[in-house]
Coordinates of N, CA and C in Angstrom, one line a residue:
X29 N 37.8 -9.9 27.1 CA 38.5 -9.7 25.9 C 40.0 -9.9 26.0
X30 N 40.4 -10.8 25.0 CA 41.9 -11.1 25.1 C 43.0 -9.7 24.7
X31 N 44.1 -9.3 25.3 CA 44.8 -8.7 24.9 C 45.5 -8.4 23.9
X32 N 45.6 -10.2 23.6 CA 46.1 -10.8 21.8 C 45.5 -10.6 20.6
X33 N 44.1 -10.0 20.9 CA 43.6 -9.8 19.9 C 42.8 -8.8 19.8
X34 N 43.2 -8.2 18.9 CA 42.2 -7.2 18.1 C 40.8 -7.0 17.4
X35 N 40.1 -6.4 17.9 CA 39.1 -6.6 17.9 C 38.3 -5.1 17.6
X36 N 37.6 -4.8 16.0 CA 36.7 -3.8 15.6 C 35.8 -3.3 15.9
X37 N 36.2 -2.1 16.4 CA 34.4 -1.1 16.9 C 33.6 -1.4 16.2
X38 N 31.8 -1.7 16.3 CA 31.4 -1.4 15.1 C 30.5 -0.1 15.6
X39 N 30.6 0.4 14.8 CA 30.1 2.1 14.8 C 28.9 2.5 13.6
X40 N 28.0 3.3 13.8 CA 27.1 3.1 12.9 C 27.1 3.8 11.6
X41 N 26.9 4.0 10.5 CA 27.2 4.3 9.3 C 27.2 5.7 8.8
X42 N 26.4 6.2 9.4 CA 25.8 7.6 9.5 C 26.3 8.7 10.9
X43 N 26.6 9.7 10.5 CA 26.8 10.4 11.9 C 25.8 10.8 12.5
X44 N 25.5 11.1 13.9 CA 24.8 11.8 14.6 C 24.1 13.1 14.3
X45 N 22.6 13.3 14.1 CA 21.7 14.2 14.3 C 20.6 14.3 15.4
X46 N 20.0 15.2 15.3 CA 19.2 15.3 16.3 C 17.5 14.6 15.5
X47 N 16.9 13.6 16.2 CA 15.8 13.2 15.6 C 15.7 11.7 15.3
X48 N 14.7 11.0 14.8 CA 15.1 9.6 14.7 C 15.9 8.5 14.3
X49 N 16.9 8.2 14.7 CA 17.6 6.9 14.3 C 17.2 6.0 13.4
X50 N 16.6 6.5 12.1 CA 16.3 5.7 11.3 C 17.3 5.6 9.9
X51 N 16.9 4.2 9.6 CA 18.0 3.9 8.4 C 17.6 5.1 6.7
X52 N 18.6 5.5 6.4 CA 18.1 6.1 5.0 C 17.4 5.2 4.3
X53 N 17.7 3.9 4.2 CA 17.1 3.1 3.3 C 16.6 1.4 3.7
X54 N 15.6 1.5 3.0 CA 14.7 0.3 3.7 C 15.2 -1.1 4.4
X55 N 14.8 -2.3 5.2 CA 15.5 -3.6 5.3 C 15.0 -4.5 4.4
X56 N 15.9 -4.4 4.1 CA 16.3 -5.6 3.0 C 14.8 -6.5 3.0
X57 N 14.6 -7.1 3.9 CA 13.5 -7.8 4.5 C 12.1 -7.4 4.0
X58 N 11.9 -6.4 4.4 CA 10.8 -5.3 4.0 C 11.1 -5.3 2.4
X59 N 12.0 -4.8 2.0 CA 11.8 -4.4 0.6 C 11.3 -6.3 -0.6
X60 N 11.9 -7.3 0.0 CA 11.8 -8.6 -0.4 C 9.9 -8.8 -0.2
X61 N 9.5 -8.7 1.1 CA 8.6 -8.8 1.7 C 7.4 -7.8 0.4
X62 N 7.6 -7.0 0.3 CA 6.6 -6.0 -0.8 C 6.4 -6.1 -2.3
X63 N 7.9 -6.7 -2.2 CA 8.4 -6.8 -4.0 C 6.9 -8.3 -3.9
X64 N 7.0 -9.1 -3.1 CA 6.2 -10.4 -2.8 C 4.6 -9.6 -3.2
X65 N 4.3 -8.9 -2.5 CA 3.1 -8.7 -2.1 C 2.4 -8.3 -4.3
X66 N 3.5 -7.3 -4.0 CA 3.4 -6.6 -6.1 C 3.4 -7.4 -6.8
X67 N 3.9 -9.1 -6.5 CA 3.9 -9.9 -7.6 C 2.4 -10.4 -7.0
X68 N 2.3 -10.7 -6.1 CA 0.7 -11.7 -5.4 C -0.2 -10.8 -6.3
X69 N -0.4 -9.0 -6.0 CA -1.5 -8.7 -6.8 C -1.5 -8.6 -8.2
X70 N -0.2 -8.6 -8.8 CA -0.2 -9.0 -10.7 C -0.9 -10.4 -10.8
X71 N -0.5 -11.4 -10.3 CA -0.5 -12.7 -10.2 C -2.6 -12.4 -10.1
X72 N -2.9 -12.2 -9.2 CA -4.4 -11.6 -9.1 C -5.1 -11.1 -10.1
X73 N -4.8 -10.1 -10.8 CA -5.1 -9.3 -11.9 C -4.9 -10.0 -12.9
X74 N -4.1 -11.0 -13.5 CA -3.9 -11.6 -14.7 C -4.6 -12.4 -14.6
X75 N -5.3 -13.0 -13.3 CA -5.8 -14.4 -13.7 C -7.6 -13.8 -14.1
X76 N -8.0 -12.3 -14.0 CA -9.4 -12.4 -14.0 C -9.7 -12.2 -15.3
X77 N -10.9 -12.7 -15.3 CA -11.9 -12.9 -16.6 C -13.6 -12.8 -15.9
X78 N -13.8 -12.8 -17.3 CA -15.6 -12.4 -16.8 C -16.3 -13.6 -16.7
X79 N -17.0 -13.5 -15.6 CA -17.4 -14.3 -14.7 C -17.3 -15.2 -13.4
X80 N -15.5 -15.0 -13.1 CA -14.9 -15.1 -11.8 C -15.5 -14.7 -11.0
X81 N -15.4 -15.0 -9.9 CA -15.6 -14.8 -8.4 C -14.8 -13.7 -7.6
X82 N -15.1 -13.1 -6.5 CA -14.3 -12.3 -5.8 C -12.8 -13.6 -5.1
X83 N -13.9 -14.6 -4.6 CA -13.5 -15.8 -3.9 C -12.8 -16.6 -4.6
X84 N -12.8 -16.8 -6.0 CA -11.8 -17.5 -7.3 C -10.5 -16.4 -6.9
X85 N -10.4 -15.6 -7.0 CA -9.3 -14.4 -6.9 C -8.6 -14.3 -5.9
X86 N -8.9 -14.7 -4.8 CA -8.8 -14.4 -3.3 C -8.1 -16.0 -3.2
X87 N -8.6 -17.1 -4.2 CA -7.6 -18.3 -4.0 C -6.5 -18.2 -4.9
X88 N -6.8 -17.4 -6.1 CA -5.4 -17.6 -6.6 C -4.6 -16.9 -6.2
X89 N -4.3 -15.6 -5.1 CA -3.8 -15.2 -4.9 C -3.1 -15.8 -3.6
X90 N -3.6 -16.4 -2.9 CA -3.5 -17.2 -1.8 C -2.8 -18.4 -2.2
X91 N -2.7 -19.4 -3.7 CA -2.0 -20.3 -3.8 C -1.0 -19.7 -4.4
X92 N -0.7 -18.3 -5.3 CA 0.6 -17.5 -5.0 C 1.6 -17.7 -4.0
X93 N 0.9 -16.8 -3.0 CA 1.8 -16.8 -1.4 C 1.9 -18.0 -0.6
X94 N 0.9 -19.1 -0.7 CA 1.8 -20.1 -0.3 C 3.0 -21.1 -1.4
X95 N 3.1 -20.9 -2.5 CA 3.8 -21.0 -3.4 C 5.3 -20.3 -3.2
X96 N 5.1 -19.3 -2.2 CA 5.8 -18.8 -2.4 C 7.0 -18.4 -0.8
X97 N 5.7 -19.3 0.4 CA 6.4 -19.6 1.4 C 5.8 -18.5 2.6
X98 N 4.3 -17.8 1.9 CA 3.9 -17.3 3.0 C 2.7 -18.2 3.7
X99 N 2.7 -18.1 4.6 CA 1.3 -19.0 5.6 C 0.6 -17.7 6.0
X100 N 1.0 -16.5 6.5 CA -0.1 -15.4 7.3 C -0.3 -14.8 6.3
X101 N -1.5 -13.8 6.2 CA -1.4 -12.3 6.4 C -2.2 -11.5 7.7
X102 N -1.9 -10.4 7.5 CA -2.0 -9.4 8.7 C -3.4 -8.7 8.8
X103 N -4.0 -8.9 7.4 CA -5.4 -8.3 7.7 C -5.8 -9.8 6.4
X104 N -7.4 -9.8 6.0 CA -7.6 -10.7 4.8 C -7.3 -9.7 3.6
X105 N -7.2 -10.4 2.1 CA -6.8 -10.0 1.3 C -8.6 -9.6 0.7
X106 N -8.1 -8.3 0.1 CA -9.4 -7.5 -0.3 C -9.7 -7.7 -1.6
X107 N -10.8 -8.6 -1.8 CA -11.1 -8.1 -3.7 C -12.5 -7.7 -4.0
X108 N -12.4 -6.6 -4.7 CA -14.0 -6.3 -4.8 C -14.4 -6.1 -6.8
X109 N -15.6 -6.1 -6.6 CA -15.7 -6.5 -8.3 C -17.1 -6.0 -8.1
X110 N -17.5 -5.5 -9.3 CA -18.8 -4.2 -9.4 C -18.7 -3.3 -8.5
X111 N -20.1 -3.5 -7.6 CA -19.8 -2.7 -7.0 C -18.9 -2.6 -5.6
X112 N -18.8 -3.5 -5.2 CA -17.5 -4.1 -3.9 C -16.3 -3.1 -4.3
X113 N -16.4 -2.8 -5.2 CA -15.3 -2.0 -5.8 C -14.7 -0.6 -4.7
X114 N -16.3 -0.4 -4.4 CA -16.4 0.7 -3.4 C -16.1 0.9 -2.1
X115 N -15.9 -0.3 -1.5 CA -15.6 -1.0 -0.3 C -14.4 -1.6 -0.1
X116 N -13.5 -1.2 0.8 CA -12.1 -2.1 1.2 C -11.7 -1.7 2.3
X117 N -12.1 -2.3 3.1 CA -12.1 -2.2 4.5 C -12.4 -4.3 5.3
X118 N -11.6 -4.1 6.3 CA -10.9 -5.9 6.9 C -12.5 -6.6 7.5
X119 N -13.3 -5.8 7.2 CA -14.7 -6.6 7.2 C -15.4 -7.1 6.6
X120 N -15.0 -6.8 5.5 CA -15.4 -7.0 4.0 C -14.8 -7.9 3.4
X121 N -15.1 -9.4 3.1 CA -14.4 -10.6 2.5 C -14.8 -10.7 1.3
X122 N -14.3 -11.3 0.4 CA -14.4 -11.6 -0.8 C -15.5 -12.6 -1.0
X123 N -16.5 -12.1 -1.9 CA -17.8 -12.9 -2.0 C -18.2 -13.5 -3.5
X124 N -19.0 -13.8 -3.4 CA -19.4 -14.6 -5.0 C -20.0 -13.3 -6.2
X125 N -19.3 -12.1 -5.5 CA -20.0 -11.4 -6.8 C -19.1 -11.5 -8.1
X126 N -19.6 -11.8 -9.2 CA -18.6 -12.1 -10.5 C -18.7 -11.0 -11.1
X127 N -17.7 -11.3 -12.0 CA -16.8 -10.2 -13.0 C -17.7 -9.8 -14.0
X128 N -18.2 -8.9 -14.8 CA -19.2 -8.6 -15.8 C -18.0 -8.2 -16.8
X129 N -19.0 -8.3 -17.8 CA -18.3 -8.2 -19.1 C -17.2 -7.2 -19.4
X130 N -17.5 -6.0 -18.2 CA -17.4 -4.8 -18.1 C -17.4 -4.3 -16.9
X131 N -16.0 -4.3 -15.9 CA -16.2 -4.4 -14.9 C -14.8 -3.7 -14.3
X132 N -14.4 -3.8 -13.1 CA -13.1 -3.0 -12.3 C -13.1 -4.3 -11.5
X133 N -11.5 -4.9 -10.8 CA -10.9 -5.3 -10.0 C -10.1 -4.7 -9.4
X134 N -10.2 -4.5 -8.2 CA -9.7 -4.0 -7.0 C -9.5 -5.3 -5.7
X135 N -8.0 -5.3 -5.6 CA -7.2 -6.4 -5.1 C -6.3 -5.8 -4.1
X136 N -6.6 -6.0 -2.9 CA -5.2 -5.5 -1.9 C -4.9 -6.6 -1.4
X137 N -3.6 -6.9 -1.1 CA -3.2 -7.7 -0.6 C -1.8 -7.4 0.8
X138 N -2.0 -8.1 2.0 CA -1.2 -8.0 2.7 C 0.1 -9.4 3.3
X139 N 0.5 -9.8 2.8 CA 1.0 -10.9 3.5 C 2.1 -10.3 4.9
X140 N 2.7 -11.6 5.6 CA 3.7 -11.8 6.2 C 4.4 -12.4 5.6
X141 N 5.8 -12.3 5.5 CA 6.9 -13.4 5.3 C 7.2 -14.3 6.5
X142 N 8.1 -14.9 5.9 CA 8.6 -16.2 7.0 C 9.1 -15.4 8.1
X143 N 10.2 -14.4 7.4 CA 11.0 -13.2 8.2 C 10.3 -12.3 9.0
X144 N 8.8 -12.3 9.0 CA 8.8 -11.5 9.7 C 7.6 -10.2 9.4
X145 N 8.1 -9.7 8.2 CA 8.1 -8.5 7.9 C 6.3 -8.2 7.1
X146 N 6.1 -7.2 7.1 CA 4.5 -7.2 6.6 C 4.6 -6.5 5.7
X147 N 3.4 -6.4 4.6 CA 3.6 -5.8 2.8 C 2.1 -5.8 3.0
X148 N 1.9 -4.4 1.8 CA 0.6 -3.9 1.6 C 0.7 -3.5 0.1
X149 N -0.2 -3.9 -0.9 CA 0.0 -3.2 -2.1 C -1.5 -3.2 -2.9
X150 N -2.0 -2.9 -3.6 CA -3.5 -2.5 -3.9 C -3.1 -1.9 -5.5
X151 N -3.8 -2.7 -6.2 CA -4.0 -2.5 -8.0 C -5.2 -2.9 -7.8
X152 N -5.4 -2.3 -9.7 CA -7.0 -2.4 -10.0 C -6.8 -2.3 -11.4
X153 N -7.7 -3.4 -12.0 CA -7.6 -3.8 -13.5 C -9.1 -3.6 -13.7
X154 N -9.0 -3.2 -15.1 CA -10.3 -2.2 -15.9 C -10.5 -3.6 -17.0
X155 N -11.7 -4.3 -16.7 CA -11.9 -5.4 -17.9 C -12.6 -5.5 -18.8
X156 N -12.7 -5.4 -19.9 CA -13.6 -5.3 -20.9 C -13.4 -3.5 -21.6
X157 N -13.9 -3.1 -22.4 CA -14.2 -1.9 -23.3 C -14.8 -0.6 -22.5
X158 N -14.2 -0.3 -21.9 CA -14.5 0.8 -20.9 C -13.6 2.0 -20.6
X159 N -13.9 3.1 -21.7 CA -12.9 4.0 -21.1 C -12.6 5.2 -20.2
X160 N -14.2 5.2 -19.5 CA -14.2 6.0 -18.0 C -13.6 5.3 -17.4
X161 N -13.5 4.0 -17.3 CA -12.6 3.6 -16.0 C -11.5 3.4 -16.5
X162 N -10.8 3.0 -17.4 CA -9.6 3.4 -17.5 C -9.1 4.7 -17.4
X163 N -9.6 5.6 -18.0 CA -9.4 7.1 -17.4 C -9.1 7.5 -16.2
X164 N -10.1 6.9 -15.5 CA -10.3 7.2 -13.7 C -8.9 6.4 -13.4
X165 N -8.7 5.0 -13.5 CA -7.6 4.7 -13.1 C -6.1 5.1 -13.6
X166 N -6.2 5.8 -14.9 CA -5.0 6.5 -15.1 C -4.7 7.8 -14.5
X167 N -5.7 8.4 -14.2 CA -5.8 9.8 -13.2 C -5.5 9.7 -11.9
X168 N -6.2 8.2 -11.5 CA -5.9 8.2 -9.9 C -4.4 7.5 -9.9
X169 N -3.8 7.0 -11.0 CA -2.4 6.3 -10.4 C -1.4 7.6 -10.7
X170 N -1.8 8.5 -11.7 CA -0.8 9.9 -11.8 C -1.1 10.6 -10.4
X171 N -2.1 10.6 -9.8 CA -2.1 11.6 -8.4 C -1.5 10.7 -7.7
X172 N -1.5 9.7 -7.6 CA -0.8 9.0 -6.4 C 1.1 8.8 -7.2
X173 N 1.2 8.5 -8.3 CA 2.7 9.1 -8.2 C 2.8 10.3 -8.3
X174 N 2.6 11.5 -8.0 CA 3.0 12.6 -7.7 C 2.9 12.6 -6.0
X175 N 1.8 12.0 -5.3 CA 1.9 12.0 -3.6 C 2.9 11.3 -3.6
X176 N 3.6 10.3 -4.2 CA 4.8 9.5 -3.7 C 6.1 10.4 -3.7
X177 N 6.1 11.4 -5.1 CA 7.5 12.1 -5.5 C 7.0 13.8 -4.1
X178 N 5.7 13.5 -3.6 CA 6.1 14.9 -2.5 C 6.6 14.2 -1.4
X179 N 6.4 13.2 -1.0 CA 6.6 12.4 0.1 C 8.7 12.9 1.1
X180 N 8.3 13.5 2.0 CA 9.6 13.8 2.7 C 10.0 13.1 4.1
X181 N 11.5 13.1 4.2 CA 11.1 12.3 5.3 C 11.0 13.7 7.2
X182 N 10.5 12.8 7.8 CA 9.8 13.3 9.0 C 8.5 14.5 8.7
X183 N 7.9 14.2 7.3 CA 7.1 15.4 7.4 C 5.9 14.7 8.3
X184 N 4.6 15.7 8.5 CA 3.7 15.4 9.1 C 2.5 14.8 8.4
X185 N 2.2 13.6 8.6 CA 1.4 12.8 7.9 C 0.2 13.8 7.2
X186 N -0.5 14.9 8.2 CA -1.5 15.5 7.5 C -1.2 16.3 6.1
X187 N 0.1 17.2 6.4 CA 0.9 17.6 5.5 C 0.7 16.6 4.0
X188 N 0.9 15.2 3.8 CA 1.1 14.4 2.6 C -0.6 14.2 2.6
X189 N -1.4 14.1 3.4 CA -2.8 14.3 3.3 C -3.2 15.2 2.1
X190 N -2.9 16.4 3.2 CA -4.4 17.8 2.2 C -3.2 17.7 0.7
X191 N -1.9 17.2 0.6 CA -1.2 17.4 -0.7 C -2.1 16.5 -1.5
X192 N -2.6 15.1 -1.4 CA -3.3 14.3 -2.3 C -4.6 14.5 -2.2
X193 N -5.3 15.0 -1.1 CA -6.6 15.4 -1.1 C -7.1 16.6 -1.8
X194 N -6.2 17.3 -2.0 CA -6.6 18.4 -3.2 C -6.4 18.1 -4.6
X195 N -5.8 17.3 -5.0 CA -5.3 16.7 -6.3 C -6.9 15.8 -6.5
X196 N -6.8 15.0 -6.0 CA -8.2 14.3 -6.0 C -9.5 15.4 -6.2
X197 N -9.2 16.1 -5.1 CA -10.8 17.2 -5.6 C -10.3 18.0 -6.7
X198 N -9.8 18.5 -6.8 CA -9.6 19.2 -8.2 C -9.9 17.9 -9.7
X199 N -9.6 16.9 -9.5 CA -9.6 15.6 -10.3 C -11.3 15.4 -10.8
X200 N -11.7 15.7 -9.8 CA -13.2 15.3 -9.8 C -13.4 14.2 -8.8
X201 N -12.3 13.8 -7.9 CA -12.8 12.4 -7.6 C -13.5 12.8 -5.7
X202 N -14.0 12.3 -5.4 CA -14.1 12.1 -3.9 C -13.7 11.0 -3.2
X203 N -13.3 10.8 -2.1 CA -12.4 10.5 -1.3 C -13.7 8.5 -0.8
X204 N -13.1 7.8 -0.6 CA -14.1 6.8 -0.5 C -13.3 6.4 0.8
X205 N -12.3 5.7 1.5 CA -12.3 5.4 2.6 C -12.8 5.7 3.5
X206 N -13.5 4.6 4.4 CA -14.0 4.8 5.7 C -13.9 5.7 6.9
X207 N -12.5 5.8 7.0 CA -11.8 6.7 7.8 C -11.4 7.8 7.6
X208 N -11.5 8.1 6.4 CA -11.0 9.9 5.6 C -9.9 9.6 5.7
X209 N -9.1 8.6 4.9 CA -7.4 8.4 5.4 C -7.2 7.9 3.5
X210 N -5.8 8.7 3.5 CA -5.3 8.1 2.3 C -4.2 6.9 2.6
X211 N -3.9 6.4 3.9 CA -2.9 5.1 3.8 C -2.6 5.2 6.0
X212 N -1.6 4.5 6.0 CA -1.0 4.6 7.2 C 0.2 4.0 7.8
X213 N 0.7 4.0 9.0 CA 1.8 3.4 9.4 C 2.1 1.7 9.1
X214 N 3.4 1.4 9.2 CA 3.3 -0.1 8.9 C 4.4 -0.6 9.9
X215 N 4.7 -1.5 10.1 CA 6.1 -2.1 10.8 C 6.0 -3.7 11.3
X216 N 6.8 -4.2 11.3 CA 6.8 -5.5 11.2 C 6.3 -6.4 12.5
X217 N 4.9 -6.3 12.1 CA 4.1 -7.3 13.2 C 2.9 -5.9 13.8
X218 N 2.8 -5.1 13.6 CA 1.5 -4.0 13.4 C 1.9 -3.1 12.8
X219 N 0.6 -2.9 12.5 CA -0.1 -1.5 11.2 C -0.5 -0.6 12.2
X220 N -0.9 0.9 12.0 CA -1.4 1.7 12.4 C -1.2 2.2 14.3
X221 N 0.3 1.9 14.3 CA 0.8 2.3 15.1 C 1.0 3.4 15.8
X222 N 1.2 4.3 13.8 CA 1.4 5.9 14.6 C 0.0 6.6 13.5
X223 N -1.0 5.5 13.4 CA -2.2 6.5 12.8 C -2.1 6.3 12.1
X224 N -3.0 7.1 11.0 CA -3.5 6.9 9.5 C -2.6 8.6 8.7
X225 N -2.5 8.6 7.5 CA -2.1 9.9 6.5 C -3.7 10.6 6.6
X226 N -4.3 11.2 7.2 CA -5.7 11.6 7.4 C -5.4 13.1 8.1
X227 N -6.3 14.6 8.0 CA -6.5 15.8 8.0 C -5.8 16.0 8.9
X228 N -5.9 15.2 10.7 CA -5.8 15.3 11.5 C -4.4 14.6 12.4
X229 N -3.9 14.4 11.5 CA -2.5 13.2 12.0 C -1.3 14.3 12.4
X230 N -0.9 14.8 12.8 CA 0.4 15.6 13.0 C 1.6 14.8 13.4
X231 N 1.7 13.5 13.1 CA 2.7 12.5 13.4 C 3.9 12.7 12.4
X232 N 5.0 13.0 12.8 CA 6.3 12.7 11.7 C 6.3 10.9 10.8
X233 N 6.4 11.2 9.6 CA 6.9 9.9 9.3 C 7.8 9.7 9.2
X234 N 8.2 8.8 9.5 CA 9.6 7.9 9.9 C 9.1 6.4 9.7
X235 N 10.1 5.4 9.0 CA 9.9 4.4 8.6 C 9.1 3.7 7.3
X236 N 8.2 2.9 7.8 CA 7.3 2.7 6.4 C 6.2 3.0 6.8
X237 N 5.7 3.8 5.9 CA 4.2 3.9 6.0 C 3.5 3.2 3.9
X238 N 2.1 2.9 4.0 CA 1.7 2.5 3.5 C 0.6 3.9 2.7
X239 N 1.1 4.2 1.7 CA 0.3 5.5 0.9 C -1.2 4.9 -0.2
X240 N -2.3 4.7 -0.2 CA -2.9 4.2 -0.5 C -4.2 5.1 -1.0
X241 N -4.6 5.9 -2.0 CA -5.4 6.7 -2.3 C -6.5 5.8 -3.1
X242 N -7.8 6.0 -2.5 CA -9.4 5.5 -2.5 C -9.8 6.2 -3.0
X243 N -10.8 6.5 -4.2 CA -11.2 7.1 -4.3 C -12.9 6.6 -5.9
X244 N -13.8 7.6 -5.7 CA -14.3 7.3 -7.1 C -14.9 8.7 -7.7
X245 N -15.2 8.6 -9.1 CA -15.5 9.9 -9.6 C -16.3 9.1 -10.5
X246 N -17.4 9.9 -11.0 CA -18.6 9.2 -11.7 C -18.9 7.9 -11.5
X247 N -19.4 7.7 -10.2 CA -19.8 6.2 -10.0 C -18.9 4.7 -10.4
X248 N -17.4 5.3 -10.5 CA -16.5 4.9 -11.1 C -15.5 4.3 -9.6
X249 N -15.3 3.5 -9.1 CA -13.9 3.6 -7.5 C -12.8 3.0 -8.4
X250 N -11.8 3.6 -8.0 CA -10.2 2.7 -8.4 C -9.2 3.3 -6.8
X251 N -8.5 2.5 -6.7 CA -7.4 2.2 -5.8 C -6.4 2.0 -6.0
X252 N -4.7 2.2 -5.6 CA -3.7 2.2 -6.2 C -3.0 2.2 -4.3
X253 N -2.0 1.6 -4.0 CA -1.3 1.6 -3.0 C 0.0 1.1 -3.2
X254 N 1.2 1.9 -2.1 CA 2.8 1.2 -2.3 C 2.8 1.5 -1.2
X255 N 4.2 0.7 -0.5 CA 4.7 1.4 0.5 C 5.8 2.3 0.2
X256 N 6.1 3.5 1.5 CA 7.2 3.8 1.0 C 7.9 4.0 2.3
X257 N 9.3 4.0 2.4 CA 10.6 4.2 3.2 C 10.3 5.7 3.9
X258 N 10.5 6.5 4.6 CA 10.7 7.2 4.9 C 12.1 7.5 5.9
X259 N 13.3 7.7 5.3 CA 14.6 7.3 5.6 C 15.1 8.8 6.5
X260 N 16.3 9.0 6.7 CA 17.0 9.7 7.5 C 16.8 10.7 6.4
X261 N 17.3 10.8 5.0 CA 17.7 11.6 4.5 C 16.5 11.9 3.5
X262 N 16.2 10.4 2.8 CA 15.3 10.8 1.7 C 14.4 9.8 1.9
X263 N 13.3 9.7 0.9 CA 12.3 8.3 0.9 C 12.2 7.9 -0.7
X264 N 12.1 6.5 -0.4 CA 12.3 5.2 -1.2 C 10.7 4.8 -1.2
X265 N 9.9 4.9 -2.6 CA 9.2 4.0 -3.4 C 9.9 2.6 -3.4
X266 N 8.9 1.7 -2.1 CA 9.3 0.0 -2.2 C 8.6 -0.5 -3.7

């Protein structure tokens, strides 16, 4: 380093505490990366009509994201329709079951960006004259924004668990995931790093995790998922 010139520390934004080095607020990257994913599953949801395919669905959302400059995603994109509805889990592809007159879509979608970064988001549209399942899915998206406004940062994943798992039983609904998990870790280039939001997780959250409540009540499933930030100070709904 030249003596002639002056040259600025750079120092980091925040002062020193004890615990993880994480940003109060999301990267930029991530946050671009999700807003993508929220449009892929609108983009999903508007296009169905009765008598589509899981597999019609699963392409228009797919000529979305490459529309839009993505080539991967990190798991396949989930659509289920009747009863598939019940099921979302990376085994389970999108099949020829069609849309009834009177029916539920349930669409998760994960891409990659160019950048990098990985997105997870899950809506469900109620088609035709049905007002149990609109019900169900207006119930299940108010429990899940209220699990997003308890959400703290470094709490313990089980902790944000039994908070949505009692809301749900009291709701009437029962819990449908595979794994007894309402969502899990995320970070750019793997998922479920530090576990699942499930009974048993005693993991601090820090960064992004992926909040995702499964559920059905009267033979009814709906699904609702966001990510959220889990920052130094507070947490950010991506």
């Amino acid at each position: 380093m030249s003596g002639q010139r002056t040259v600025k520390r750079i120092t980091p934004a925040w002062t020193y505490k004890p615990g993880p080095d994480v940003s109060d607020t999301p990267p930029p990257g991530l946050v671009r990366a999700q807003a993508l994913a929220r449009q892929a599953a609108a983009v999903g949801l508007a296009a169905l009509d009765v008598g589509m395919t899981e597999e019609h669905i699963d392409l228009v959302v797919s000529e979305f994201l490459a529309e839009n400059g993505v080539e991967h995603v990190w798991t396949i994109t989930n659509v289920g329709l009747g009863e598939n509805t019940k099921i979302c889990f990376p085994t389970k592809g999108p099949g020829q079951q069609k849309a009834a007159e009177r029916d539920v879509l349930m669409l998760d979608v994960h891409p990659i960006t160019p950048d990098g970064h990985w997105a997870d988001c899950t809506r469900c549209r109620v088609l035709g004259d049905w007002p149990e399942a609109q019900k169900a899915l207006a119930d299940l998206e108010a429990i899940h924004a209220k699990t997003l406004a308890f959400c703290k940062p470094g709490m313990p994943a089980q902790d944000l668990f039994g908070f949505c798992h009692d809301l749900l039983k009291a709701d009437g609904f029962v819990l449908l995931d595979l794994l007894g998990n309402i969502g899990h870790s995320l970070t750019a280039g793997a998922a479920y790093l530090h576990n699942f939001i499930d009974a048993g997780n005693s993991t601090p959250m820090w960064g992004a995790w992926a909040v995702e409540p499964f559920a059905e009540r009267e033979g009814i499933a709906v699904k609702v998922e966001d990510l959220v930030w889990f920052g130094r100070e507070s947490c950010v709904v991506l």
